PDB file of C-alpha atoms in Angstrom:
ATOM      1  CA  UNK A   1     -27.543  19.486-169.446  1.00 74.00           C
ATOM      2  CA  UNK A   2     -27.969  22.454-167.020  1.00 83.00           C
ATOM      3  CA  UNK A   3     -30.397  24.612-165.251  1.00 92.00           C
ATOM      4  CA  UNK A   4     -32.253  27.741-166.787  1.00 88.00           C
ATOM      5  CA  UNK A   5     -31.872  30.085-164.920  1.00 82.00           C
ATOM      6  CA  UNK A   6     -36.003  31.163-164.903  1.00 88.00           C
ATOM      7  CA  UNK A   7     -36.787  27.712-164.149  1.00 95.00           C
ATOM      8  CA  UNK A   8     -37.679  25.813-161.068  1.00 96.00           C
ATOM      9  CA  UNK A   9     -36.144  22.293-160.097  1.00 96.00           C
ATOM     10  CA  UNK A  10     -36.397  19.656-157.966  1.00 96.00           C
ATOM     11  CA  UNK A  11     -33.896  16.934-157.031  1.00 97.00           C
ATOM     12  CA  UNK A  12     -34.811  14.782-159.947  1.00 96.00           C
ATOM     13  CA  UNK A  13     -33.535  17.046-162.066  1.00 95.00           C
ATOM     14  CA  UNK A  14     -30.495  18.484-160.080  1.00 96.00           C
ATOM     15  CA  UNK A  15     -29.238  14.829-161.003  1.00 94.00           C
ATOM     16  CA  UNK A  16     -28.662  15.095-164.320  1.00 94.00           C
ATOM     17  CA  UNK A  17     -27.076  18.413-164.284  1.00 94.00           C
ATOM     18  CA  UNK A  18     -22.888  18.622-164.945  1.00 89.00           C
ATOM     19  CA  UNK A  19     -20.764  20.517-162.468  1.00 89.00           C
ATOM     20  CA  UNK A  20     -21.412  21.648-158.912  1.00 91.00           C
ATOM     21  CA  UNK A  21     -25.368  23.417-158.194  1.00 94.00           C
ATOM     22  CA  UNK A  22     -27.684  23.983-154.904  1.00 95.00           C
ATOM     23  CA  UNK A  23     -31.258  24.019-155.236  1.00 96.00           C
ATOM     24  CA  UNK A  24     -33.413  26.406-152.761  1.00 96.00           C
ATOM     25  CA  UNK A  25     -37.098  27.219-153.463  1.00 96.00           C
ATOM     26  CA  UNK A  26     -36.354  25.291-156.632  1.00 96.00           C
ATOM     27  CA  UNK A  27     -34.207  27.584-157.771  1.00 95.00           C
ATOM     28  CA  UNK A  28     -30.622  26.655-159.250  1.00 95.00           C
ATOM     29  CA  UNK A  29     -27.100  28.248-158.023  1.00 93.00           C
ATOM     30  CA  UNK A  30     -23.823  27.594-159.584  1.00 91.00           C
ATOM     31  CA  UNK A  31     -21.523  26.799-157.104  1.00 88.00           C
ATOM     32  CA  UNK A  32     -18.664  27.231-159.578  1.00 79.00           C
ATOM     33  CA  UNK A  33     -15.913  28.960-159.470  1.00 82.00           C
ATOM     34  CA  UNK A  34     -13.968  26.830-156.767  1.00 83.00           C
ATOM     35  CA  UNK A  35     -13.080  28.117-153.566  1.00 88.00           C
ATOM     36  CA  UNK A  36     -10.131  29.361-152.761  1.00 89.00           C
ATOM     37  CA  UNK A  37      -7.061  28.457-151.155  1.00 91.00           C
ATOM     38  CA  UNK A  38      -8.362  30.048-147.297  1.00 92.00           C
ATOM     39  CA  UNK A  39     -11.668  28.917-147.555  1.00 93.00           C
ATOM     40  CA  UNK A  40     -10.562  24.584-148.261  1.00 94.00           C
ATOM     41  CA  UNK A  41      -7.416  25.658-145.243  1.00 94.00           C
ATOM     42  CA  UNK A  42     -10.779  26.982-143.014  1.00 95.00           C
ATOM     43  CA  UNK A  43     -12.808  23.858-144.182  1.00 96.00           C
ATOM     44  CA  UNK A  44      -9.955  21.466-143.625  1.00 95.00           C
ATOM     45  CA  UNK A  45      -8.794  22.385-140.096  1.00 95.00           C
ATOM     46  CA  UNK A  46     -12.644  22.944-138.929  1.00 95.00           C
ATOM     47  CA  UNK A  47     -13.493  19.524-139.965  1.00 95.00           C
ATOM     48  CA  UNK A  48     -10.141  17.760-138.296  1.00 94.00           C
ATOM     49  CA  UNK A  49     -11.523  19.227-135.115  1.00 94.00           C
ATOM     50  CA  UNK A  50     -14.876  18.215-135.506  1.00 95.00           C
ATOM     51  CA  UNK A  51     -13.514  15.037-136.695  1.00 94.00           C
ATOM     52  CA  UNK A  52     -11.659  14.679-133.864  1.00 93.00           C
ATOM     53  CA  UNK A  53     -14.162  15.953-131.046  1.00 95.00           C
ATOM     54  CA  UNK A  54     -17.217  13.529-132.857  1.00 94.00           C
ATOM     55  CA  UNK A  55     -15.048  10.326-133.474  1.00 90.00           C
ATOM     56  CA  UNK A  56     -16.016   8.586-130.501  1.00 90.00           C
ATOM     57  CA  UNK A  57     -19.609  10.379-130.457  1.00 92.00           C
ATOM     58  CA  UNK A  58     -23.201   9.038-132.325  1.00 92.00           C
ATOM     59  CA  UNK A  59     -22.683  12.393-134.936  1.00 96.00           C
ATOM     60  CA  UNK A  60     -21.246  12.291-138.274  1.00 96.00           C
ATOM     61  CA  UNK A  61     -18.795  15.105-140.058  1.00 97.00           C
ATOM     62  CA  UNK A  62     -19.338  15.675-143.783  1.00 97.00           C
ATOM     63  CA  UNK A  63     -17.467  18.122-146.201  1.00 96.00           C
ATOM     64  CA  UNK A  64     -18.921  19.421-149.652  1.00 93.00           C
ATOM     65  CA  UNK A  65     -19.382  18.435-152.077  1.00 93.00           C
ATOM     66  CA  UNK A  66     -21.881  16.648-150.037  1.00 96.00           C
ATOM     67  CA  UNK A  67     -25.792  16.715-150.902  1.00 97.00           C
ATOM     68  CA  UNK A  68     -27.968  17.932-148.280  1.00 98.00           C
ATOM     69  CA  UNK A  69     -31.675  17.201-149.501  1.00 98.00           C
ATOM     70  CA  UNK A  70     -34.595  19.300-147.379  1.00 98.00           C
ATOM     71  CA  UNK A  71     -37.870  18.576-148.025  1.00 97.00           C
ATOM     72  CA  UNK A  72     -41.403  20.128-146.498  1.00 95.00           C
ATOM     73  CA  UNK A  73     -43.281  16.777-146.964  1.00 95.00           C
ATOM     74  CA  UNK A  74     -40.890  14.256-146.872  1.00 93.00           C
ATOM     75  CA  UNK A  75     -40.609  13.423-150.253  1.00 95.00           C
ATOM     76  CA  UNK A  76     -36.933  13.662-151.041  1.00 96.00           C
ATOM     77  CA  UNK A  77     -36.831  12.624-155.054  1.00 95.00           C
ATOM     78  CA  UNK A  78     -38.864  15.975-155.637  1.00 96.00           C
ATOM     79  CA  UNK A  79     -36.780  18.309-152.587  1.00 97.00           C
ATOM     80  CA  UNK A  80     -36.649  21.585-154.108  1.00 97.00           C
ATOM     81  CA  UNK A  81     -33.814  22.164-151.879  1.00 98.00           C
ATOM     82  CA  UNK A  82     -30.547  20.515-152.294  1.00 98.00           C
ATOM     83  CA  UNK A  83     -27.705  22.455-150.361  1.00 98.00           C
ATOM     84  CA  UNK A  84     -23.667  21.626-150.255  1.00 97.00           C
ATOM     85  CA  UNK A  85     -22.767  22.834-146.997  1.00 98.00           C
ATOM     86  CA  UNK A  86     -19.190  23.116-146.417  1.00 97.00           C
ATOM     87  CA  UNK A  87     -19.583  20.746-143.178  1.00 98.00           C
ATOM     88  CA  UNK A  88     -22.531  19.076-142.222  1.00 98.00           C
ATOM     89  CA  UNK A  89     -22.452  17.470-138.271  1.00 97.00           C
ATOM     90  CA  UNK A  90     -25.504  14.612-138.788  1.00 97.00           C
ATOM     91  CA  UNK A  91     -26.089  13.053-135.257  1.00 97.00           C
ATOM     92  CA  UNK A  92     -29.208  10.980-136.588  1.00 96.00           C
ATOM     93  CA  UNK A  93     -27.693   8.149-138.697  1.00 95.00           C
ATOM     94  CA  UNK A  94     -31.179   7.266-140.300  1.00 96.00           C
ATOM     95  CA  UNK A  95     -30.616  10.581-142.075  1.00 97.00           C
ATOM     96  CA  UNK A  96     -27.659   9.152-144.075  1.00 97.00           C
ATOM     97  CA  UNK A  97     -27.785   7.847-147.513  1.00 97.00           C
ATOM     98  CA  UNK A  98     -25.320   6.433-149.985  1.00 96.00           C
ATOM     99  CA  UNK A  99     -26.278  10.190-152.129  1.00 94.00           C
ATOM    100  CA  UNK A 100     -26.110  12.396-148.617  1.00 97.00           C
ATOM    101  CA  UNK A 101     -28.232  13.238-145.605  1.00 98.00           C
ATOM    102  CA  UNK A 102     -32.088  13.713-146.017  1.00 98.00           C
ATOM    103  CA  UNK A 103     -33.540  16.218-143.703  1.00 98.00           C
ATOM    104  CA  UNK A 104     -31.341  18.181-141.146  1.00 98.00           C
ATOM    105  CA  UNK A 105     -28.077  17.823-140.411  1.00 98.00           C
ATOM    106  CA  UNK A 106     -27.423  19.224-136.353  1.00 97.00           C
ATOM    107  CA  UNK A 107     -24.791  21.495-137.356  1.00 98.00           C
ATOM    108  CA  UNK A 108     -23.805  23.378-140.034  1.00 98.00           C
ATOM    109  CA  UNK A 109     -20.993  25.326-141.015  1.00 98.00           C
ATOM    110  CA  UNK A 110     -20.647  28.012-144.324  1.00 97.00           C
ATOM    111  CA  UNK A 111     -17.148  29.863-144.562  1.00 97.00           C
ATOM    112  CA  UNK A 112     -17.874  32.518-146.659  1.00 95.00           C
ATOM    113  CA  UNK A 113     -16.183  33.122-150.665  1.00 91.00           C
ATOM    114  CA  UNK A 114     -17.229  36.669-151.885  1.00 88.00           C
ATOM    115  CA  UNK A 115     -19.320  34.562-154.408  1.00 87.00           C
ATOM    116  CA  UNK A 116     -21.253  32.953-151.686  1.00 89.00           C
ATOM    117  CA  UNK A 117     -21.226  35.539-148.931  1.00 93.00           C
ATOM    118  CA  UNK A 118     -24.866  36.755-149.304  1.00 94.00           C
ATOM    119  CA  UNK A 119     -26.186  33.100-150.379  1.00 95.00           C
ATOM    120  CA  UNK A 120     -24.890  31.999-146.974  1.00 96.00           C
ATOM    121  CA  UNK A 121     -26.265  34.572-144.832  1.00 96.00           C
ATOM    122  CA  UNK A 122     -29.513  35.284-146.398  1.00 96.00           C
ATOM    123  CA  UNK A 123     -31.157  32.264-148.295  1.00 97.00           C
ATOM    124  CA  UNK A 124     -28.983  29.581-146.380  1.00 97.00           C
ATOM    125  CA  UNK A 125     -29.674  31.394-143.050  1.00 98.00           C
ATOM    126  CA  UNK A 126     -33.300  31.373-143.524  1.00 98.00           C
ATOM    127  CA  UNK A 127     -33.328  27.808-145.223  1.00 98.00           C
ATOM    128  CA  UNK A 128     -31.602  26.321-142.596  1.00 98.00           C
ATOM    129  CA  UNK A 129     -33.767  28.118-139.737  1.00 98.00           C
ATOM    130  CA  UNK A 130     -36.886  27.067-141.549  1.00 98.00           C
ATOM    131  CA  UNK A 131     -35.382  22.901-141.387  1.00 98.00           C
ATOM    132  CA  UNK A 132     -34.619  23.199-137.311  1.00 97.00           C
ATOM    133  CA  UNK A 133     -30.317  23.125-138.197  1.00 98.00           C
ATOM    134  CA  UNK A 134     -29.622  23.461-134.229  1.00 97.00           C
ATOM    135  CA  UNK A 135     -26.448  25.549-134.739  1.00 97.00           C
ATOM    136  CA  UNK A 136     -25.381  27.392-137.511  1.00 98.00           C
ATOM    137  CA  UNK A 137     -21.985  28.454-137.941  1.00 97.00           C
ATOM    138  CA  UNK A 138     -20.771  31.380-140.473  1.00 97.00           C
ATOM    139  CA  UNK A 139     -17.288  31.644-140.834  1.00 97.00           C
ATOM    140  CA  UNK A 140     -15.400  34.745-142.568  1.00 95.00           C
ATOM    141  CA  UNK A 141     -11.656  34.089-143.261  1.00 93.00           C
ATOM    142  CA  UNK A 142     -11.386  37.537-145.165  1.00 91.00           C
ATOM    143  CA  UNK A 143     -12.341  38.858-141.452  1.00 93.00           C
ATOM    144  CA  UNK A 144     -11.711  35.963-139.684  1.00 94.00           C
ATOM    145  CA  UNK A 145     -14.504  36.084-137.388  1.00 95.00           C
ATOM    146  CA  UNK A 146     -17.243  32.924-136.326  1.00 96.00           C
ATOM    147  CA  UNK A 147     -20.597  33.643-136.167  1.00 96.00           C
ATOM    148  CA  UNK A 148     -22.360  31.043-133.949  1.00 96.00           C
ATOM    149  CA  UNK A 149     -26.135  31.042-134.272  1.00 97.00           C
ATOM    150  CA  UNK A 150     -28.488  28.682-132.164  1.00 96.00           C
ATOM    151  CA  UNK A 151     -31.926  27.395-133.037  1.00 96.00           C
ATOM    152  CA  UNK A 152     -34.339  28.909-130.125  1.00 95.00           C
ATOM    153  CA  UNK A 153     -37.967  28.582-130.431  1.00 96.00           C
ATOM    154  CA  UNK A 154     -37.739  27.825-134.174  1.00 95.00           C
ATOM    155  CA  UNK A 155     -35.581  30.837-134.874  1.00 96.00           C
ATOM    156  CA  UNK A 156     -31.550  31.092-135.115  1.00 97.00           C
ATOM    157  CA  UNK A 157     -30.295  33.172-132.283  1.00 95.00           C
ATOM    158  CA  UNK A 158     -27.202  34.563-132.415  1.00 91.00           C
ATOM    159  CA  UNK A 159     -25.111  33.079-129.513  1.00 92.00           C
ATOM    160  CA  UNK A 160     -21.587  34.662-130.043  1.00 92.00           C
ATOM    161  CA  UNK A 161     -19.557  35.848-132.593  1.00 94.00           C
ATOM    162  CA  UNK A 162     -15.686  34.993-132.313  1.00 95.00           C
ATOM    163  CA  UNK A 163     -12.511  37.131-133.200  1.00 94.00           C
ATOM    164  CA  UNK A 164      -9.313  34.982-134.415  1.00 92.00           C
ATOM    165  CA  UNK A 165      -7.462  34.963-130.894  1.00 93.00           C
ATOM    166  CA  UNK A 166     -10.613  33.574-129.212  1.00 94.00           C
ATOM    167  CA  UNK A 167     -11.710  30.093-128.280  1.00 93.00           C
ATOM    168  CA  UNK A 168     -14.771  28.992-130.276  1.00 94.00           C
ATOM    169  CA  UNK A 169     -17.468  27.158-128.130  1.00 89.00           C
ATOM    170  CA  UNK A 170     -20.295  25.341-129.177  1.00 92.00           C
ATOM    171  CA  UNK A 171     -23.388  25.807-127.500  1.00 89.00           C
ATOM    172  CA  UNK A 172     -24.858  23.023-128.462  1.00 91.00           C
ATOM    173  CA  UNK A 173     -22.222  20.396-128.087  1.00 93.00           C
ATOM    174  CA  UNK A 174     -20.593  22.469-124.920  1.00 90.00           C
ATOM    175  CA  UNK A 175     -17.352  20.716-124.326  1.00 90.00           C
ATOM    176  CA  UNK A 176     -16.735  20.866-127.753  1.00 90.00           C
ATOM    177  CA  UNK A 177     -13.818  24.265-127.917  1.00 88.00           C
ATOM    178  CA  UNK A 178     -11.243  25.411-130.301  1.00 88.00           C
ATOM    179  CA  UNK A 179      -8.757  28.149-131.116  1.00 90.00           C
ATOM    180  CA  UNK A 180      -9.552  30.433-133.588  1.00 90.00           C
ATOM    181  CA  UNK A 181      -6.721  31.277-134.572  1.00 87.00           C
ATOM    182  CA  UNK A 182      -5.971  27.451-136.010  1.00 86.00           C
ATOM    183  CA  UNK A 183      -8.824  27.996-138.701  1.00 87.00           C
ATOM    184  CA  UNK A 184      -7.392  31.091-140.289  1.00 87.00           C
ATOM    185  CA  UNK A 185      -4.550  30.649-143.012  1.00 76.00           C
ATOM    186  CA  UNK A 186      -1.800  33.209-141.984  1.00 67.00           C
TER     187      UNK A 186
END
C-alpha cells in the first residue's frame, strides 16, 4: 500500500507504506530514486567525522534511512511529520527509540540530490526551525559548498557558508572542525 498523493497522513499510516517516504504537514514524499554515488561519498565521510568527534561525547550520529518523528503535542503514533535526514546528531538519549528519535535531533545535516534540493531548503528548513534543530547543515556536492545555519531566538541564522578548501566549524559544538575538501568526491 502507498500514499495518495491528495491525502494527509500520520505516522500510523507511514508504517504500512512499501519503499522509502517523509511525512511533513501530513503530506507524503517519495524519497525514491536513490541517491547517488556523491551524495552516500558526502554522507559517508561527514558521518566518520562526526562519528569520530561524538564517540567519546553524550550525542548520537544517525544516517538515513533513519525515522525522525516531530510532533506539536507530543503524540508521536499520529506525528504528521516523519523526516529521513541524511545525519541526525541526537545528544538527548531519551529521544531514542528502537524505530528512531522522537522530537529533535541537535544537528542535522541534508546534502542536497537535484530531487531533494528544494525539499531540503524550503519545507525541511522551515520544519526543522519550527522543532528548535540547533544547527542545520545543507550540504551541496554539485557546488560543494556547506551551509551552516544556527537556531537564534527560534529562527535558523545563517552562521557561515563554506567553500571546498575551507575548514568547516561548528558553532554549536566549537571544537568540532573539518576539511572540506574530504567531503567532496573528486
Amino acid at each position: 500500500m502507498n500514499p495518495e498523493p491528495s491525502k494527509l497522513y500520520t505516522y500510523a499510516d507511514y508504517i504500512q507504506w512499501d519503499g522509502r517516504w517523509e511525512l511533513i504537514d501530513g503530506k507524503a514524499y517519495n524519497m525514491s530514486p536513490s541517491p547517488t554515488w556523491e551524495h552516500q561519498f558526502t554522507v559517508m565521510e561527514l558521518s566518520f567525522a562526526f562519528r569520530s568527534y561524538f564517540q567519546n561525547k553524550d550525542c548520537y550520529v544517525a544516517i538515513a534511512p533513519f525515522d525522525v518523528r516531530l510532533s506539536e503535542n507530543d503524540d508521536y503514533t499520529y506525528a504528521k511529520h516523519v523526516v529521513q535526514p541524511d545525519i541526525s546528531v541526537i545528544c538527548n538519549r531519551n529521544n531514542l527509540t528502537p524505530n528512531g528519535c522522537l522530537g529533535a535531533p541537535t544537528l542535522i545535516v541534508e546534502v542536497l540530490s537535484p530531487s531533494t534540493a528544494l525539499k531540503d531548503r524550503n519545507e525541511k528548513f522551515k520544519l526543522y526551525e519550527q522543532f528548535g534543530v540547533k544547527e542545520y547543515w545543507i550540504v551541496d556536492p554539485l557546488y560543494k559548498t556547506i551551509e551552516v545555519f544556527g537556531l537564534e531566538d527560534g529562527f535558523f541564522k545563517k552562521r557561515e557558508a563554506f567553500g571546498e578548501n575551507e575548514t568547516i566549524i561548528s558553532f554549536l559544538f566549537t571544537d568540532c572542525s573539518l576539511e572540506a575538501r574530504r567531503l567532496f568526491f573528486q
